Amino acid sequence: MRRISLLLISFLLVIQVYAQNVNYYSPINTSATGSQLETALSNLITTTHTNIISYSTAYQLLKDANEDVVNTNNVVLIYSGLSDPKSNSYGGGGTGTASTGWTREHIFAKSLANPNLGTSGPGADAHNLAPCTNSINGARGNKMYEAGSGSYGSISSTGWYPGDDWRGDVARAVFYMNIRYGSQCDISSVSTLNLLLQWNAVDPVSNLEDQRNDEIYQVQGNRNPFIDNPIFATRIWGGPTAQDRFNSAIADPQVFSLNAGNNSVSFSVTANSAGDDVLLAVTTPNGSFGVPSGSYITGNS
């Protein structure tokens, strides 16, 4: 136990309330509204989109972006939410078949864009791609998104509902494509603006969306602003007020205490609201992140 005690002394424990990646947006006025905000975000995600990946490269990126945190050998598939082996891709060097494998779904369907997105440039933008069971990808085809409830599926011969758990994801991807590629990806070509604004408000950002945004950012260089802060859509186009992640996630905790014993460290923190997340970051004296040895007991109230 003495070894653990010495090791813990050599670590610096930093408790901070989780904040979104606001530094990416420092060049612009994030409190702007309407066309001013739309133009600023469009310029930002275009100038920082420094790596235009190929359509084939997207397979590997999606394996990282949609990795299942419970089983890292798998990816989480859009619409169904199923966890499927990364190796089961239908194409991209995988062993999946047309009936069982997963493929790359264009959330903003290629043929609904004008001109067609194709499979390079806009058609290979990973912010618009998600792993999807090939048969479900075929069933959706180029159907527009329409209102529905419950699970995914066809609403009509021309309409598709992504499912309650995916409607916000879809809306934010479509918003991204619109401000990134302009009139080529007109929102009305894939759904109605009012419906997508509703979806953006009622279906908050998921952990998977944050994970995807971070992974794609590392490769492409740009982020999806509507994942980082859904209220951007409200400020640009109106509609129901969506989640404001910048103004709800960066305040200091109300109460914090830290106690160090001979072989243990305990802390308690009271967040500002039930929705706040708390991050425990452990760094070595040289500033790198690490994990001290020993056992951990966590709890919350």
C-alpha atoms as a PDB file:
ATOM      1  CA  MET A   1       0.000   0.000   0.000  1.00  0.00           C
ATOM      2  CA  ARG A   2       2.958   2.317   0.522  1.00  0.00           C
ATOM      3  CA  ARG A   3       3.705   2.147  -3.225  1.00  0.00           C
ATOM      4  CA  ILE A   4       0.177   3.336  -3.987  1.00  0.00           C
ATOM      5  CA  SER A   5       0.497   6.129  -1.449  1.00  0.00           C
ATOM      6  CA  LEU A   6       3.700   7.413  -3.060  1.00  0.00           C
ATOM      7  CA  LEU A   7       2.176   7.143  -6.490  1.00  0.00           C
ATOM      8  CA  LEU A   8      -0.911   9.096  -5.499  1.00  0.00           C
ATOM      9  CA  ILE A   9       1.246  11.852  -4.019  1.00  0.00           C
ATOM     10  CA  SER A  10       2.966  12.217  -7.388  1.00  0.00           C
ATOM     11  CA  PHE A  11      -0.337  12.824  -9.174  1.00  0.00           C
ATOM     12  CA  LEU A  12      -2.255  16.063  -9.443  1.00  0.00           C
ATOM     13  CA  LEU A  13      -6.014  15.670  -9.266  1.00  0.00           C
ATOM     14  CA  VAL A  14      -8.025  18.251 -11.090  1.00  0.00           C
ATOM     15  CA  ILE A  15     -11.785  18.419 -10.763  1.00  0.00           C
ATOM     16  CA  GLN A  16     -13.568  20.466 -13.360  1.00  0.00           C
ATOM     17  CA  VAL A  17     -17.081  20.687 -14.722  1.00  0.00           C
ATOM     18  CA  TYR A  18     -17.205  19.244 -18.225  1.00  0.00           C
ATOM     19  CA  ALA A  19     -17.198  21.930 -20.930  1.00  0.00           C
ATOM     20  CA  GLN A  20     -17.823  21.544 -24.621  1.00  0.00           C
ATOM     21  CA  ASN A  21     -15.099  22.305 -27.141  1.00  0.00           C
ATOM     22  CA  VAL A  22     -15.751  26.050 -27.107  1.00  0.00           C
ATOM     23  CA  ASN A  23     -12.226  26.957 -28.237  1.00  0.00           C
ATOM     24  CA  TYR A  24     -13.050  25.837 -31.776  1.00  0.00           C
ATOM     25  CA  TYR A  25     -15.626  28.640 -31.919  1.00  0.00           C
ATOM     26  CA  SER A  26     -13.440  31.395 -30.463  1.00  0.00           C
ATOM     27  CA  PRO A  27     -13.006  33.149 -33.857  1.00  0.00           C
ATOM     28  CA  ILE A  28     -16.745  33.879 -34.131  1.00  0.00           C
ATOM     29  CA  ASN A  29     -19.505  35.526 -32.143  1.00  0.00           C
ATOM     30  CA  THR A  30     -21.528  32.544 -30.956  1.00  0.00           C
ATOM     31  CA  SER A  31     -24.248  34.825 -29.602  1.00  0.00           C
ATOM     32  CA  ALA A  32     -25.063  36.156 -33.063  1.00  0.00           C
ATOM     33  CA  THR A  33     -28.342  35.230 -34.739  1.00  0.00           C
ATOM     34  CA  GLY A  34     -29.844  34.711 -38.168  1.00  0.00           C
ATOM     35  CA  SER A  35     -27.712  34.987 -41.293  1.00  0.00           C
ATOM     36  CA  GLN A  36     -24.807  36.491 -39.349  1.00  0.00           C
ATOM     37  CA  LEU A  37     -24.408  33.354 -37.259  1.00  0.00           C
ATOM     38  CA  GLU A  38     -25.115  31.079 -40.219  1.00  0.00           C
ATOM     39  CA  THR A  39     -22.409  32.716 -42.321  1.00  0.00           C
ATOM     40  CA  ALA A  40     -19.886  32.696 -39.478  1.00  0.00           C
ATOM     41  CA  LEU A  41     -20.426  29.003 -38.754  1.00  0.00           C
ATOM     42  CA  SER A  42     -20.364  28.163 -42.466  1.00  0.00           C
ATOM     43  CA  ASN A  43     -17.030  29.930 -42.949  1.00  0.00           C
ATOM     44  CA  LEU A  44     -15.603  28.272 -39.843  1.00  0.00           C
ATOM     45  CA  ILE A  45     -16.491  24.676 -40.722  1.00  0.00           C
ATOM     46  CA  THR A  46     -15.390  25.223 -44.328  1.00  0.00           C
ATOM     47  CA  THR A  47     -11.980  26.763 -43.605  1.00  0.00           C
ATOM     48  CA  THR A  48     -11.195  24.167 -40.939  1.00  0.00           C
ATOM     49  CA  HIS A  49     -12.250  21.284 -43.207  1.00  0.00           C
ATOM     50  CA  THR A  50      -8.623  20.755 -44.173  1.00  0.00           C
ATOM     51  CA  ASN A  51      -8.675  17.020 -44.910  1.00  0.00           C
ATOM     52  CA  ILE A  52     -11.107  15.877 -47.596  1.00  0.00           C
ATOM     53  CA  ILE A  53     -11.280  12.127 -47.065  1.00  0.00           C
ATOM     54  CA  SER A  54     -12.074   9.524 -49.700  1.00  0.00           C
ATOM     55  CA  TYR A  55     -15.260   7.484 -49.675  1.00  0.00           C
ATOM     56  CA  SER A  56     -13.256   4.328 -49.017  1.00  0.00           C
ATOM     57  CA  THR A  57     -11.456   5.949 -46.077  1.00  0.00           C
ATOM     58  CA  ALA A  58     -14.853   6.617 -44.530  1.00  0.00           C
ATOM     59  CA  TYR A  59     -15.227   2.942 -43.642  1.00  0.00           C
ATOM     60  CA  GLN A  60     -12.331   3.068 -41.193  1.00  0.00           C
ATOM     61  CA  LEU A  61     -13.326   6.452 -39.825  1.00  0.00           C
ATOM     62  CA  LEU A  62     -16.859   5.223 -39.139  1.00  0.00           C
ATOM     63  CA  LYS A  63     -15.434   2.253 -37.247  1.00  0.00           C
ATOM     64  CA  ASP A  64     -13.816   4.747 -34.881  1.00  0.00           C
ATOM     65  CA  ALA A  65     -16.590   7.343 -34.876  1.00  0.00           C
ATOM     66  CA  ASN A  66     -19.406   4.882 -34.140  1.00  0.00           C
ATOM     67  CA  GLU A  67     -17.412   2.505 -31.965  1.00  0.00           C
ATOM     68  CA  ASP A  68     -19.515   0.796 -29.331  1.00  0.00           C
ATOM     69  CA  VAL A  69     -18.034   1.763 -25.957  1.00  0.00           C
ATOM     70  CA  VAL A  70     -19.423  -1.437 -24.429  1.00  0.00           C
ATOM     71  CA  ASN A  71     -17.807  -3.653 -27.064  1.00  0.00           C
ATOM     72  CA  THR A  72     -15.032  -1.835 -28.906  1.00  0.00           C
ATOM     73  CA  ASN A  73     -14.935  -4.520 -31.599  1.00  0.00           C
ATOM     74  CA  ASN A  74     -18.367  -3.308 -32.730  1.00  0.00           C
ATOM     75  CA  VAL A  75     -20.006  -0.234 -34.210  1.00  0.00           C
ATOM     76  CA  VAL A  76     -23.402   1.224 -33.315  1.00  0.00           C
ATOM     77  CA  LEU A  77     -25.677   1.328 -36.373  1.00  0.00           C
ATOM     78  CA  ILE A  78     -27.930   4.266 -37.183  1.00  0.00           C
ATOM     79  CA  TYR A  79     -31.741   3.830 -37.042  1.00  0.00           C
ATOM     80  CA  SER A  80     -31.675   0.327 -35.489  1.00  0.00           C
ATOM     81  CA  GLY A  81     -29.193   1.153 -32.729  1.00  0.00           C
ATOM     82  CA  LEU A  82     -27.810  -2.375 -33.034  1.00  0.00           C
ATOM     83  CA  SER A  83     -24.198  -3.146 -32.192  1.00  0.00           C
ATOM     84  CA  ASP A  84     -22.517  -4.987 -35.062  1.00  0.00           C
ATOM     85  CA  PRO A  85     -18.926  -6.220 -35.532  1.00  0.00           C
ATOM     86  CA  LYS A  86     -16.668  -3.748 -37.301  1.00  0.00           C
ATOM     87  CA  SER A  87     -15.534  -6.634 -39.483  1.00  0.00           C
ATOM     88  CA  ASN A  88     -19.099  -7.165 -40.740  1.00  0.00           C
ATOM     89  CA  SER A  89     -19.015  -4.225 -43.160  1.00  0.00           C
ATOM     90  CA  TYR A  90     -20.414  -4.877 -46.613  1.00  0.00           C
ATOM     91  CA  GLY A  91     -17.455  -3.445 -48.467  1.00  0.00           C
ATOM     92  CA  GLY A  92     -14.367  -1.744 -47.102  1.00  0.00           C
ATOM     93  CA  GLY A  93     -12.580  -5.052 -46.639  1.00  0.00           C
ATOM     94  CA  GLY A  94     -15.277  -6.496 -44.382  1.00  0.00           C
ATOM     95  CA  THR A  95     -16.835  -9.926 -44.460  1.00  0.00           C
ATOM     96  CA  GLY A  96     -20.475  -8.816 -44.383  1.00  0.00           C
ATOM     97  CA  THR A  97     -22.961  -9.708 -47.090  1.00  0.00           C
ATOM     98  CA  ALA A  98     -25.662  -7.644 -48.773  1.00  0.00           C
ATOM     99  CA  SER A  99     -28.271  -9.184 -46.473  1.00  0.00           C
ATOM    100  CA  THR A 100     -26.338  -9.148 -43.192  1.00  0.00           C
ATOM    101  CA  GLY A 101     -23.553  -6.572 -43.407  1.00  0.00           C
ATOM    102  CA  TRP A 102     -23.458  -2.856 -42.652  1.00  0.00           C
ATOM    103  CA  THR A 103     -22.663  -0.079 -45.079  1.00  0.00           C
ATOM    104  CA  ARG A 104     -22.335   3.725 -45.250  1.00  0.00           C
ATOM    105  CA  GLU A 105     -25.635   5.575 -44.953  1.00  0.00           C
ATOM    106  CA  HIS A 106     -25.843   9.103 -46.339  1.00  0.00           C
ATOM    107  CA  ILE A 107     -28.075  10.886 -43.834  1.00  0.00           C
ATOM    108  CA  PHE A 108     -28.668  13.603 -46.419  1.00  0.00           C
ATOM    109  CA  ALA A 109     -29.311  11.210 -49.294  1.00  0.00           C
ATOM    110  CA  LYS A 110     -26.947  11.658 -52.240  1.00  0.00           C
ATOM    111  CA  SER A 111     -29.650  11.982 -54.887  1.00  0.00           C
ATOM    112  CA  LEU A 112     -31.683  14.514 -52.888  1.00  0.00           C
ATOM    113  CA  ALA A 113     -28.868  17.032 -53.185  1.00  0.00           C
ATOM    114  CA  ASN A 114     -28.595  19.266 -56.239  1.00  0.00           C
ATOM    115  CA  PRO A 115     -26.248  18.381 -57.764  1.00  0.00           C
ATOM    116  CA  ASN A 116     -25.972  14.804 -56.497  1.00  0.00           C
ATOM    117  CA  LEU A 117     -23.479  14.450 -53.646  1.00  0.00           C
ATOM    118  CA  GLY A 118     -21.717  11.568 -55.362  1.00  0.00           C
ATOM    119  CA  THR A 119     -19.075   9.645 -53.445  1.00  0.00           C
ATOM    120  CA  SER A 120     -16.288  12.211 -53.244  1.00  0.00           C
ATOM    121  CA  GLY A 121     -16.033  15.624 -51.642  1.00  0.00           C
ATOM    122  CA  PRO A 122     -19.487  16.305 -50.123  1.00  0.00           C
ATOM    123  CA  GLY A 123     -20.470  12.672 -50.695  1.00  0.00           C
ATOM    124  CA  ALA A 124     -17.600  11.475 -48.530  1.00  0.00           C
ATOM    125  CA  ASP A 125     -18.018  13.988 -45.695  1.00  0.00           C
ATOM    126  CA  ALA A 126     -18.101  11.791 -42.606  1.00  0.00           C
ATOM    127  CA  HIS A 127     -20.389  14.160 -40.706  1.00  0.00           C
ATOM    128  CA  ASN A 128     -23.104  12.964 -43.111  1.00  0.00           C
ATOM    129  CA  LEU A 129     -22.188   9.274 -43.027  1.00  0.00           C
ATOM    130  CA  ALA A 130     -23.142   6.616 -40.503  1.00  0.00           C
ATOM    131  CA  PRO A 131     -22.846   2.835 -40.405  1.00  0.00           C
ATOM    132  CA  CYS A 132     -26.193   1.237 -41.199  1.00  0.00           C
ATOM    133  CA  THR A 133     -27.444  -2.281 -41.828  1.00  0.00           C
ATOM    134  CA  ASN A 134     -27.309  -2.622 -45.610  1.00  0.00           C
ATOM    135  CA  SER A 135     -30.905  -3.793 -45.879  1.00  0.00           C
ATOM    136  CA  ILE A 136     -32.121  -0.805 -43.820  1.00  0.00           C
ATOM    137  CA  ASN A 137     -30.006   1.490 -45.961  1.00  0.00           C
ATOM    138  CA  GLY A 138     -31.799   0.051 -48.992  1.00  0.00           C
ATOM    139  CA  ALA A 139     -35.214   0.426 -47.391  1.00  0.00           C
ATOM    140  CA  ARG A 140     -34.588   4.097 -46.654  1.00  0.00           C
ATOM    141  CA  GLY A 141     -33.144   4.723 -50.129  1.00  0.00           C
ATOM    142  CA  ASN A 142     -33.627   8.406 -50.915  1.00  0.00           C
ATOM    143  CA  LYS A 143     -36.836   8.870 -48.950  1.00  0.00           C
ATOM    144  CA  MET A 144     -37.302  12.219 -47.277  1.00  0.00           C
ATOM    145  CA  TYR A 145     -37.563  12.418 -43.499  1.00  0.00           C
ATOM    146  CA  GLU A 146     -41.128  12.688 -42.227  1.00  0.00           C
ATOM    147  CA  ALA A 147     -42.840  12.871 -38.840  1.00  0.00           C
ATOM    148  CA  GLY A 148     -43.478   9.643 -36.975  1.00  0.00           C
ATOM    149  CA  SER A 149     -43.041   7.999 -33.580  1.00  0.00           C
ATOM    150  CA  GLY A 150     -41.412   4.959 -32.063  1.00  0.00           C
ATOM    151  CA  SER A 151     -39.036   2.900 -34.159  1.00  0.00           C
ATOM    152  CA  TYR A 152     -37.575   3.655 -37.581  1.00  0.00           C
ATOM    153  CA  GLY A 153     -39.300   2.800 -40.821  1.00  0.00           C
ATOM    154  CA  SER A 154     -41.161   3.970 -43.904  1.00  0.00           C
ATOM    155  CA  ILE A 155     -43.966   6.457 -43.273  1.00  0.00           C
ATOM    156  CA  SER A 156     -45.134   6.459 -46.864  1.00  0.00           C
ATOM    157  CA  SER A 157     -43.800   5.525 -50.277  1.00  0.00           C
ATOM    158  CA  THR A 158     -41.613   8.620 -50.119  1.00  0.00           C
ATOM    159  CA  GLY A 159     -41.204   9.189 -46.370  1.00  0.00           C
ATOM    160  CA  TRP A 160     -38.853   7.768 -43.713  1.00  0.00           C
ATOM    161  CA  TYR A 161     -38.864   8.136 -39.943  1.00  0.00           C
ATOM    162  CA  PRO A 162     -35.410   7.652 -38.365  1.00  0.00           C
ATOM    163  CA  GLY A 163     -36.762   6.609 -34.964  1.00  0.00           C
ATOM    164  CA  ASP A 164     -37.223   8.513 -31.716  1.00  0.00           C
ATOM    165  CA  ASP A 165     -33.601   8.016 -30.666  1.00  0.00           C
ATOM    166  CA  TRP A 166     -32.141   9.175 -33.988  1.00  0.00           C
ATOM    167  CA  ARG A 167     -34.301  12.086 -35.079  1.00  0.00           C
ATOM    168  CA  GLY A 168     -32.089  14.678 -33.374  1.00  0.00           C
ATOM    169  CA  ASP A 169     -28.956  13.108 -34.860  1.00  0.00           C
ATOM    170  CA  VAL A 170     -30.519  13.308 -38.323  1.00  0.00           C
ATOM    171  CA  ALA A 171     -31.604  16.930 -37.902  1.00  0.00           C
ATOM    172  CA  ARG A 172     -28.172  18.070 -36.776  1.00  0.00           C
ATOM    173  CA  ALA A 173     -26.439  16.237 -39.633  1.00  0.00           C
ATOM    174  CA  VAL A 174     -28.785  17.862 -42.167  1.00  0.00           C
ATOM    175  CA  PHE A 175     -28.181  21.301 -40.639  1.00  0.00           C
ATOM    176  CA  TYR A 176     -24.435  20.725 -40.951  1.00  0.00           C
ATOM    177  CA  MET A 177     -24.697  19.724 -44.605  1.00  0.00           C
ATOM    178  CA  ASN A 178     -26.785  22.804 -45.352  1.00  0.00           C
ATOM    179  CA  ILE A 179     -24.374  25.354 -43.922  1.00  0.00           C
ATOM    180  CA  ARG A 180     -21.318  23.445 -45.186  1.00  0.00           C
ATOM    181  CA  TYR A 181     -22.478  22.983 -48.800  1.00  0.00           C
ATOM    182  CA  GLY A 182     -25.146  25.663 -49.152  1.00  0.00           C
ATOM    183  CA  SER A 183     -27.755  25.384 -51.874  1.00  0.00           C
ATOM    184  CA  GLN A 184     -26.465  21.966 -52.927  1.00  0.00           C
ATOM    185  CA  CYS A 185     -27.941  20.632 -49.695  1.00  0.00           C
ATOM    186  CA  ASP A 186     -31.117  22.654 -49.359  1.00  0.00           C
ATOM    187  CA  ILE A 187     -32.977  21.519 -46.242  1.00  0.00           C
ATOM    188  CA  SER A 188     -36.313  21.396 -48.057  1.00  0.00           C
ATOM    189  CA  SER A 189     -34.887  18.724 -50.369  1.00  0.00           C
ATOM    190  CA  VAL A 190     -34.660  16.198 -47.541  1.00  0.00           C
ATOM    191  CA  SER A 191     -37.357  17.283 -45.051  1.00  0.00           C
ATOM    192  CA  THR A 192     -39.147  20.336 -43.715  1.00  0.00           C
ATOM    193  CA  LEU A 193     -37.203  22.859 -41.672  1.00  0.00           C
ATOM    194  CA  ASN A 194     -39.899  23.048 -38.993  1.00  0.00           C
ATOM    195  CA  LEU A 195     -39.848  19.288 -38.444  1.00  0.00           C
ATOM    196  CA  LEU A 196     -36.061  19.140 -38.148  1.00  0.00           C
ATOM    197  CA  LEU A 197     -36.060  22.063 -35.715  1.00  0.00           C
ATOM    198  CA  GLN A 198     -38.551  20.149 -33.572  1.00  0.00           C
ATOM    199  CA  TRP A 199     -36.400  17.035 -33.680  1.00  0.00           C
ATOM    200  CA  ASN A 200     -33.322  19.055 -32.751  1.00  0.00           C
ATOM    201  CA  ALA A 201     -35.122  20.358 -29.658  1.00  0.00           C
ATOM    202  CA  VAL A 202     -36.836  17.192 -28.403  1.00  0.00           C
ATOM    203  CA  ASP A 203     -33.952  14.748 -28.963  1.00  0.00           C
ATOM    204  CA  PRO A 204     -30.863  16.038 -27.095  1.00  0.00           C
ATOM    205  CA  VAL A 205     -27.305  15.271 -28.178  1.00  0.00           C
ATOM    206  CA  SER A 206     -26.238  11.738 -27.285  1.00  0.00           C
ATOM    207  CA  ASN A 207     -22.855  10.487 -26.136  1.00  0.00           C
ATOM    208  CA  LEU A 208     -22.483   8.780 -29.504  1.00  0.00           C
ATOM    209  CA  GLU A 209     -22.958  12.091 -31.325  1.00  0.00           C
ATOM    210  CA  ASP A 210     -20.250  13.706 -29.182  1.00  0.00           C
ATOM    211  CA  GLN A 211     -17.960  10.758 -29.856  1.00  0.00           C
ATOM    212  CA  ARG A 212     -18.594  10.986 -33.606  1.00  0.00           C
ATOM    213  CA  ASN A 213     -17.990  14.726 -33.637  1.00  0.00           C
ATOM    214  CA  ASP A 214     -14.666  14.357 -31.840  1.00  0.00           C
ATOM    215  CA  GLU A 215     -13.425  11.481 -33.998  1.00  0.00           C
ATOM    216  CA  ILE A 216     -14.392  13.146 -37.280  1.00  0.00           C
ATOM    217  CA  TYR A 217     -12.853  16.414 -36.102  1.00  0.00           C
ATOM    218  CA  GLN A 218      -9.543  14.644 -35.519  1.00  0.00           C
ATOM    219  CA  VAL A 219      -9.516  13.439 -39.133  1.00  0.00           C
ATOM    220  CA  GLN A 220     -11.321  16.110 -41.174  1.00  0.00           C
ATOM    221  CA  GLY A 221     -10.415  19.130 -39.058  1.00  0.00           C
ATOM    222  CA  ASN A 222     -13.948  20.497 -38.727  1.00  0.00           C
ATOM    223  CA  ARG A 223     -16.805  19.950 -36.319  1.00  0.00           C
ATOM    224  CA  ASN A 224     -20.594  19.811 -36.515  1.00  0.00           C
ATOM    225  CA  PRO A 225     -21.630  22.979 -34.650  1.00  0.00           C
ATOM    226  CA  PHE A 226     -25.169  21.747 -34.072  1.00  0.00           C
ATOM    227  CA  ILE A 227     -23.877  18.820 -32.035  1.00  0.00           C
ATOM    228  CA  ASP A 228     -21.644  21.063 -29.959  1.00  0.00           C
ATOM    229  CA  ASN A 229     -24.525  23.463 -29.368  1.00  0.00           C
ATOM    230  CA  PRO A 230     -27.995  22.632 -30.747  1.00  0.00           C
ATOM    231  CA  ILE A 231     -29.297  26.114 -29.958  1.00  0.00           C
ATOM    232  CA  PHE A 232     -27.299  27.405 -32.931  1.00  0.00           C
ATOM    233  CA  ALA A 233     -30.130  26.068 -35.101  1.00  0.00           C
ATOM    234  CA  THR A 234     -32.704  27.957 -33.033  1.00  0.00           C
ATOM    235  CA  ARG A 235     -30.703  31.174 -33.332  1.00  0.00           C
ATOM    236  CA  ILE A 236     -30.376  30.803 -37.094  1.00  0.00           C
ATOM    237  CA  TRP A 237     -33.828  29.527 -38.130  1.00  0.00           C
ATOM    238  CA  GLY A 238     -36.063  29.952 -35.073  1.00  0.00           C
ATOM    239  CA  GLY A 239     -38.444  27.226 -33.920  1.00  0.00           C
ATOM    240  CA  PRO A 240     -38.582  25.613 -30.465  1.00  0.00           C
ATOM    241  CA  THR A 241     -35.692  26.450 -28.161  1.00  0.00           C
ATOM    242  CA  ALA A 242     -33.050  23.732 -28.310  1.00  0.00           C
ATOM    243  CA  GLN A 243     -30.393  22.777 -25.797  1.00  0.00           C
ATOM    244  CA  ASP A 244     -27.791  25.490 -25.068  1.00  0.00           C
ATOM    245  CA  ARG A 245     -24.764  23.441 -24.137  1.00  0.00           C
ATOM    246  CA  PHE A 246     -22.283  26.308 -23.945  1.00  0.00           C
ATOM    247  CA  ASN A 247     -24.197  28.198 -21.277  1.00  0.00           C
ATOM    248  CA  SER A 248     -25.207  25.196 -19.192  1.00  0.00           C
ATOM    249  CA  ALA A 249     -22.001  23.203 -18.949  1.00  0.00           C
ATOM    250  CA  ILE A 250     -19.121  25.497 -18.066  1.00  0.00           C
ATOM    251  CA  ALA A 251     -19.970  26.902 -14.631  1.00  0.00           C
ATOM    252  CA  ASP A 252     -17.852  26.007 -11.613  1.00  0.00           C
ATOM    253  CA  PRO A 253     -19.357  23.433  -9.219  1.00  0.00           C
ATOM    254  CA  GLN A 254     -21.094  24.809  -6.155  1.00  0.00           C
ATOM    255  CA  VAL A 255     -19.234  22.744  -3.558  1.00  0.00           C
ATOM    256  CA  PHE A 256     -15.949  20.876  -3.843  1.00  0.00           C
ATOM    257  CA  SER A 257     -13.792  19.095  -1.261  1.00  0.00           C
ATOM    258  CA  LEU A 258     -10.740  16.827  -1.521  1.00  0.00           C
ATOM    259  CA  ASN A 259      -9.292  14.605   1.201  1.00  0.00           C
ATOM    260  CA  ALA A 260      -6.024  12.662   0.881  1.00  0.00           C
ATOM    261  CA  GLY A 261      -5.179   9.775   3.183  1.00  0.00           C
ATOM    262  CA  ASN A 262      -2.187   7.435   3.377  1.00  0.00           C
ATOM    263  CA  ASN A 263      -3.438   5.231   0.578  1.00  0.00           C
ATOM    264  CA  SER A 264      -6.586   6.836  -0.757  1.00  0.00           C
ATOM    265  CA  VAL A 265      -8.001  10.062  -2.105  1.00  0.00           C
ATOM    266  CA  SER A 266     -11.678  10.980  -1.795  1.00  0.00           C
ATOM    267  CA  PHE A 267     -13.599  13.922  -3.151  1.00  0.00           C
ATOM    268  CA  SER A 268     -17.117  15.236  -3.246  1.00  0.00           C
ATOM    269  CA  VAL A 269     -18.635  17.776  -5.586  1.00  0.00           C
ATOM    270  CA  THR A 270     -22.063  19.338  -5.891  1.00  0.00           C
ATOM    271  CA  ALA A 271     -22.931  20.316  -9.460  1.00  0.00           C
ATOM    272  CA  ASN A 272     -25.041  23.326 -10.326  1.00  0.00           C
ATOM    273  CA  SER A 273     -27.842  21.205 -11.740  1.00  0.00           C
ATOM    274  CA  ALA A 274     -28.808  17.574 -12.081  1.00  0.00           C
ATOM    275  CA  GLY A 275     -27.849  17.651 -15.749  1.00  0.00           C
ATOM    276  CA  ASP A 276     -24.240  18.722 -15.170  1.00  0.00           C
ATOM    277  CA  ASP A 277     -21.397  16.268 -15.708  1.00  0.00           C
ATOM    278  CA  VAL A 278     -18.254  16.194 -13.580  1.00  0.00           C
ATOM    279  CA  LEU A 279     -14.894  15.138 -14.973  1.00  0.00           C
ATOM    280  CA  LEU A 280     -12.056  13.839 -12.795  1.00  0.00           C
ATOM    281  CA  ALA A 281      -8.785  14.404 -14.640  1.00  0.00           C
ATOM    282  CA  VAL A 282      -5.605  12.821 -13.233  1.00  0.00           C
ATOM    283  CA  THR A 283      -2.298  14.181 -14.499  1.00  0.00           C
ATOM    284  CA  THR A 284       1.316  13.298 -13.815  1.00  0.00           C
ATOM    285  CA  PRO A 285       3.798  16.013 -12.789  1.00  0.00           C
ATOM    286  CA  ASN A 286       4.869  16.424 -16.451  1.00  0.00           C
ATOM    287  CA  GLY A 287       1.307  17.252 -17.466  1.00  0.00           C
ATOM    288  CA  SER A 288       0.308  14.018 -19.203  1.00  0.00           C
ATOM    289  CA  PHE A 289      -2.893  12.204 -18.335  1.00  0.00           C
ATOM    290  CA  GLY A 290      -2.696   8.926 -16.500  1.00  0.00           C
ATOM    291  CA  VAL A 291      -4.523   6.557 -14.193  1.00  0.00           C
ATOM    292  CA  PRO A 292      -3.120   5.798 -10.713  1.00  0.00           C
ATOM    293  CA  SER A 293      -2.915   2.178  -9.686  1.00  0.00           C
ATOM    294  CA  GLY A 294      -5.157   0.770  -7.006  1.00  0.00           C
ATOM    295  CA  SER A 295      -8.888   0.302  -6.784  1.00  0.00           C
ATOM    296  CA  TYR A 296     -11.684   2.793  -7.329  1.00  0.00           C
ATOM    297  CA  ILE A 297     -15.017   3.210  -5.605  1.00  0.00           C
ATOM    298  CA  THR A 298     -17.424   5.694  -7.150  1.00  0.00           C
ATOM    299  CA  GLY A 299     -20.843   6.872  -6.174  1.00  0.00           C
ATOM    300  CA  ASN A 300     -23.313   9.646  -6.661  1.00  0.00           C
ATOM    301  CA  SER A 301     -26.349  11.072  -4.982  1.00  0.00           C
END
